[in-house]
């Protein structure tokens, strides 16, 4: 049965060797979805987890925002979103570096431009969950935007939506 699921997800192909370990558990959790949709949600979740963990801590507020976003973006039940987010958070602790780039590259290759912008907006939302966006989180969002090949001007426009939570600007924006 497991090999059938791996085959259905396209993970039995030789090029599937490049599928990061980070995604494998997430794909198993999403096994009942159409394969491309499962991969989209898994990559989306991993990228959310990457930004949430950029400051070496994922808060309960960030977790809750991630669950809400995965539920809404993925169109999946809350319980499944909670499982996927839990796996994404664990994966961001265990796996990183090269896999981060591979996941972002694959997301960028399969997502539309609007999906990329929606992801970036969600990344800002996760990082703003605790009222202030850390420098590490903002740096990670910009790194992901470059990996997705999103224009800097578009990132700046999204960034300005969160100006009251940005490092260095948050205090001035409240005055």
mmCIF file of C-alpha atoms in Angstrom:
data_model
loop_
_atom_site.group_PDB
_atom_site.id
_atom_site.type_symbol
_atom_site.label_atom_id
_atom_site.label_comp_id
_atom_site.label_asym_id
_atom_site.label_seq_id
_atom_site.Cartn_x
_atom_site.Cartn_y
_atom_site.Cartn_z
ATOM 1 C CA UNK A 1 0.000 0.000 0.000
ATOM 2 C CA UNK A 2 2.780 2.418 0.953
ATOM 3 C CA UNK A 3 4.547 1.851 -2.377
ATOM 4 C CA UNK A 4 1.256 2.571 -4.144
ATOM 5 C CA UNK A 5 0.980 5.909 -2.309
ATOM 6 C CA UNK A 6 4.623 6.742 -3.105
ATOM 7 C CA UNK A 7 3.946 5.870 -6.741
ATOM 8 C CA UNK A 8 0.791 7.980 -6.805
ATOM 9 C CA UNK A 9 2.725 10.932 -5.367
ATOM 10 C CA UNK A 10 5.433 10.438 -7.969
ATOM 11 C CA UNK A 11 8.026 9.567 -5.349
ATOM 12 C CA UNK A 12 8.948 6.215 -6.861
ATOM 13 C CA UNK A 13 10.631 7.870 -9.854
ATOM 14 C CA UNK A 14 14.439 8.203 -9.977
ATOM 15 C CA UNK A 15 14.159 11.995 -9.699
ATOM 16 C CA UNK A 16 12.169 11.502 -6.495
ATOM 17 C CA UNK A 17 15.468 10.863 -4.739
ATOM 18 C CA UNK A 18 15.700 14.650 -4.628
ATOM 19 C CA UNK A 19 12.484 14.834 -2.598
ATOM 20 C CA UNK A 20 13.692 16.199 0.708
ATOM 21 C CA UNK A 21 13.092 14.109 3.795
ATOM 22 C CA UNK A 22 11.310 17.159 5.166
ATOM 23 C CA UNK A 23 8.498 16.654 2.670
ATOM 24 C CA UNK A 24 8.115 12.898 2.954
ATOM 25 C CA UNK A 25 6.257 12.883 6.287
ATOM 26 C CA UNK A 26 4.079 15.770 5.197
ATOM 27 C CA UNK A 27 3.180 14.020 1.962
ATOM 28 C CA UNK A 28 2.192 10.905 3.901
ATOM 29 C CA UNK A 29 -0.076 13.049 6.110
ATOM 30 C CA UNK A 30 -1.692 14.443 2.969
ATOM 31 C CA UNK A 31 -1.898 11.105 1.126
ATOM 32 C CA UNK A 32 -5.644 11.372 0.446
ATOM 33 C CA UNK A 33 -5.282 14.564 -1.567
ATOM 34 C CA UNK A 34 -4.516 14.886 -5.253
ATOM 35 C CA UNK A 35 -0.699 14.550 -5.510
ATOM 36 C CA UNK A 36 0.060 18.038 -6.830
ATOM 37 C CA UNK A 37 -2.187 19.596 -4.187
ATOM 38 C CA UNK A 38 -0.483 17.538 -1.465
ATOM 39 C CA UNK A 39 2.959 18.679 -2.656
ATOM 40 C CA UNK A 40 1.789 22.310 -2.776
ATOM 41 C CA UNK A 41 0.456 22.185 0.807
ATOM 42 C CA UNK A 42 3.548 20.343 2.067
ATOM 43 C CA UNK A 43 5.926 22.880 0.507
ATOM 44 C CA UNK A 44 3.763 25.799 1.652
ATOM 45 C CA UNK A 45 3.797 24.441 5.221
ATOM 46 C CA UNK A 46 7.549 23.878 5.217
ATOM 47 C CA UNK A 47 8.171 27.440 4.074
ATOM 48 C CA UNK A 48 5.897 28.771 6.827
ATOM 49 C CA UNK A 49 7.840 26.676 9.332
ATOM 50 C CA UNK A 50 11.137 27.921 7.950
ATOM 51 C CA UNK A 51 10.190 31.552 8.632
ATOM 52 C CA UNK A 52 8.607 30.789 12.013
ATOM 53 C CA UNK A 53 11.805 29.044 13.108
ATOM 54 C CA UNK A 54 14.160 31.701 11.683
ATOM 55 C CA UNK A 55 14.573 33.238 15.150
ATOM 56 C CA UNK A 56 15.171 29.759 16.660
ATOM 57 C CA UNK A 57 11.749 29.721 18.341
ATOM 58 C CA UNK A 58 8.250 28.890 17.118
ATOM 59 C CA UNK A 59 5.705 30.459 19.449
ATOM 60 C CA UNK A 60 2.177 29.196 20.114
ATOM 61 C CA UNK A 61 0.885 32.339 18.351
ATOM 62 C CA UNK A 62 2.958 31.532 15.248
ATOM 63 C CA UNK A 63 1.744 27.929 15.360
ATOM 64 C CA UNK A 64 -1.878 29.038 15.523
ATOM 65 C CA UNK A 65 -1.445 31.410 12.565
ATOM 66 C CA UNK A 66 0.296 28.650 10.590
ATOM 67 C CA UNK A 67 -2.550 26.217 11.287
ATOM 68 C CA UNK A 68 -5.152 28.759 10.195
ATOM 69 C CA UNK A 69 -3.235 29.556 6.995
ATOM 70 C CA UNK A 70 -2.637 25.901 6.085
ATOM 71 C CA UNK A 71 -6.300 25.110 6.719
ATOM 72 C CA UNK A 72 -7.426 28.026 4.527
ATOM 73 C CA UNK A 73 -4.807 27.709 1.761
ATOM 74 C CA UNK A 74 -4.995 23.938 1.660
ATOM 75 C CA UNK A 75 -8.735 23.633 2.038
ATOM 76 C CA UNK A 76 -8.143 20.851 4.551
ATOM 77 C CA UNK A 77 -9.802 20.126 7.917
ATOM 78 C CA UNK A 78 -8.398 21.859 11.012
ATOM 79 C CA UNK A 79 -7.145 18.568 12.493
ATOM 80 C CA UNK A 80 -5.208 17.761 9.332
ATOM 81 C CA UNK A 81 -3.791 21.306 9.229
ATOM 82 C CA UNK A 82 -2.637 20.895 12.833
ATOM 83 C CA UNK A 83 -0.883 17.630 11.940
ATOM 84 C CA UNK A 84 0.770 19.138 8.869
ATOM 85 C CA UNK A 85 1.964 22.200 10.807
ATOM 86 C CA UNK A 86 3.303 19.979 13.591
ATOM 87 C CA UNK A 87 5.288 17.978 11.051
ATOM 88 C CA UNK A 88 6.527 21.147 9.333
ATOM 89 C CA UNK A 89 7.702 22.574 12.664
ATOM 90 C CA UNK A 90 9.530 19.348 13.542
ATOM 91 C CA UNK A 91 11.081 19.218 10.108
ATOM 92 C CA UNK A 92 12.385 22.762 10.402
ATOM 93 C CA UNK A 93 14.221 21.686 13.558
ATOM 94 C CA UNK A 94 15.628 18.465 12.116
ATOM 95 C CA UNK A 95 16.305 19.352 8.489
ATOM 96 C CA UNK A 96 17.462 22.620 7.047
ATOM 97 C CA UNK A 97 20.055 24.169 4.792
ATOM 98 C CA UNK A 98 20.004 22.577 1.369
ATOM 99 C CA UNK A 99 16.503 21.187 1.824
ATOM 100 C CA UNK A 100 15.211 24.701 2.493
ATOM 101 C CA UNK A 101 16.476 25.811 -0.900
ATOM 102 C CA UNK A 102 15.151 22.709 -2.679
ATOM 103 C CA UNK A 103 11.683 23.125 -1.176
ATOM 104 C CA UNK A 104 11.557 26.820 -2.116
ATOM 105 C CA UNK A 105 12.855 26.073 -5.610
ATOM 106 C CA UNK A 106 10.237 23.378 -6.148
ATOM 107 C CA UNK A 107 7.466 25.593 -4.768
ATOM 108 C CA UNK A 108 8.594 28.376 -7.113
ATOM 109 C CA UNK A 109 8.650 26.039 -10.104
ATOM 110 C CA UNK A 110 5.119 24.766 -9.530
ATOM 111 C CA UNK A 111 3.330 27.820 -8.086
ATOM 112 C CA UNK A 112 1.719 30.625 -10.034
ATOM 113 C CA UNK A 113 2.898 34.169 -9.477
ATOM 114 C CA UNK A 114 -0.232 34.858 -7.410
ATOM 115 C CA UNK A 115 0.444 31.792 -5.248
ATOM 116 C CA UNK A 116 3.995 33.019 -4.633
ATOM 117 C CA UNK A 117 2.702 36.431 -3.544
ATOM 118 C CA UNK A 118 0.063 34.762 -1.349
ATOM 119 C CA UNK A 119 2.790 32.665 0.277
ATOM 120 C CA UNK A 120 4.919 35.745 0.964
ATOM 121 C CA UNK A 121 1.926 37.515 2.508
ATOM 122 C CA UNK A 122 1.394 34.437 4.705
ATOM 123 C CA UNK A 123 5.082 34.432 5.685
ATOM 124 C CA UNK A 124 4.747 38.014 6.878
ATOM 125 C CA UNK A 125 1.545 37.081 8.752
ATOM 126 C CA UNK A 126 3.291 34.223 10.577
ATOM 127 C CA UNK A 127 6.268 36.381 11.499
ATOM 128 C CA UNK A 128 3.947 39.152 12.752
ATOM 129 C CA UNK A 129 1.989 36.762 14.988
ATOM 130 C CA UNK A 130 3.784 38.005 18.106
ATOM 131 C CA UNK A 131 3.307 41.709 17.276
ATOM 132 C CA UNK A 132 6.873 42.289 16.024
ATOM 133 C CA UNK A 133 8.696 40.748 13.085
ATOM 134 C CA UNK A 134 12.238 39.782 14.059
ATOM 135 C CA UNK A 135 15.200 40.715 11.895
ATOM 136 C CA UNK A 136 15.911 37.003 11.383
ATOM 137 C CA UNK A 137 12.346 36.349 10.205
ATOM 138 C CA UNK A 138 12.378 39.275 7.801
ATOM 139 C CA UNK A 139 15.754 38.201 6.414
ATOM 140 C CA UNK A 140 14.369 34.685 5.850
ATOM 141 C CA UNK A 141 11.299 36.056 4.044
ATOM 142 C CA UNK A 142 13.542 38.048 1.704
ATOM 143 C CA UNK A 143 15.718 34.963 1.113
ATOM 144 C CA UNK A 144 12.637 32.912 0.194
ATOM 145 C CA UNK A 145 11.380 35.700 -2.088
ATOM 146 C CA UNK A 146 14.713 35.614 -3.953
ATOM 147 C CA UNK A 147 14.530 31.820 -4.222
ATOM 148 C CA UNK A 148 11.003 32.167 -5.652
ATOM 149 C CA UNK A 149 12.242 34.887 -8.034
ATOM 150 C CA UNK A 150 9.708 37.442 -6.863
ATOM 151 C CA UNK A 151 10.546 41.033 -7.764
ATOM 152 C CA UNK A 152 11.970 43.095 -4.917
ATOM 153 C CA UNK A 153 9.376 45.833 -5.513
ATOM 154 C CA UNK A 154 6.583 43.303 -4.890
ATOM 155 C CA UNK A 155 8.238 42.131 -1.676
ATOM 156 C CA UNK A 156 8.559 45.737 -0.498
ATOM 157 C CA UNK A 157 4.855 46.329 -1.202
ATOM 158 C CA UNK A 158 3.917 43.256 0.867
ATOM 159 C CA UNK A 159 6.383 44.284 3.572
ATOM 160 C CA UNK A 160 4.710 47.673 3.909
ATOM 161 C CA UNK A 161 1.425 45.961 4.788
ATOM 162 C CA UNK A 162 3.204 44.967 8.026
ATOM 163 C CA UNK A 163 5.109 48.229 8.639
ATOM 164 C CA UNK A 164 3.842 48.529 12.215
ATOM 165 C CA UNK A 165 5.509 45.200 13.066
ATOM 166 C CA UNK A 166 8.789 45.633 11.152
ATOM 167 C CA UNK A 167 12.146 45.783 12.923
ATOM 168 C CA UNK A 168 13.265 49.378 13.299
ATOM 169 C CA UNK A 169 9.969 50.748 12.001
ATOM 170 C CA UNK A 170 7.567 49.320 14.573
ATOM 171 C CA UNK A 171 8.295 51.946 17.237
ATOM 172 C CA UNK A 172 8.183 54.853 14.788
ATOM 173 C CA UNK A 173 4.953 53.587 13.181
ATOM 174 C CA UNK A 174 3.203 53.602 16.566
ATOM 175 C CA UNK A 175 4.211 57.205 17.388
#
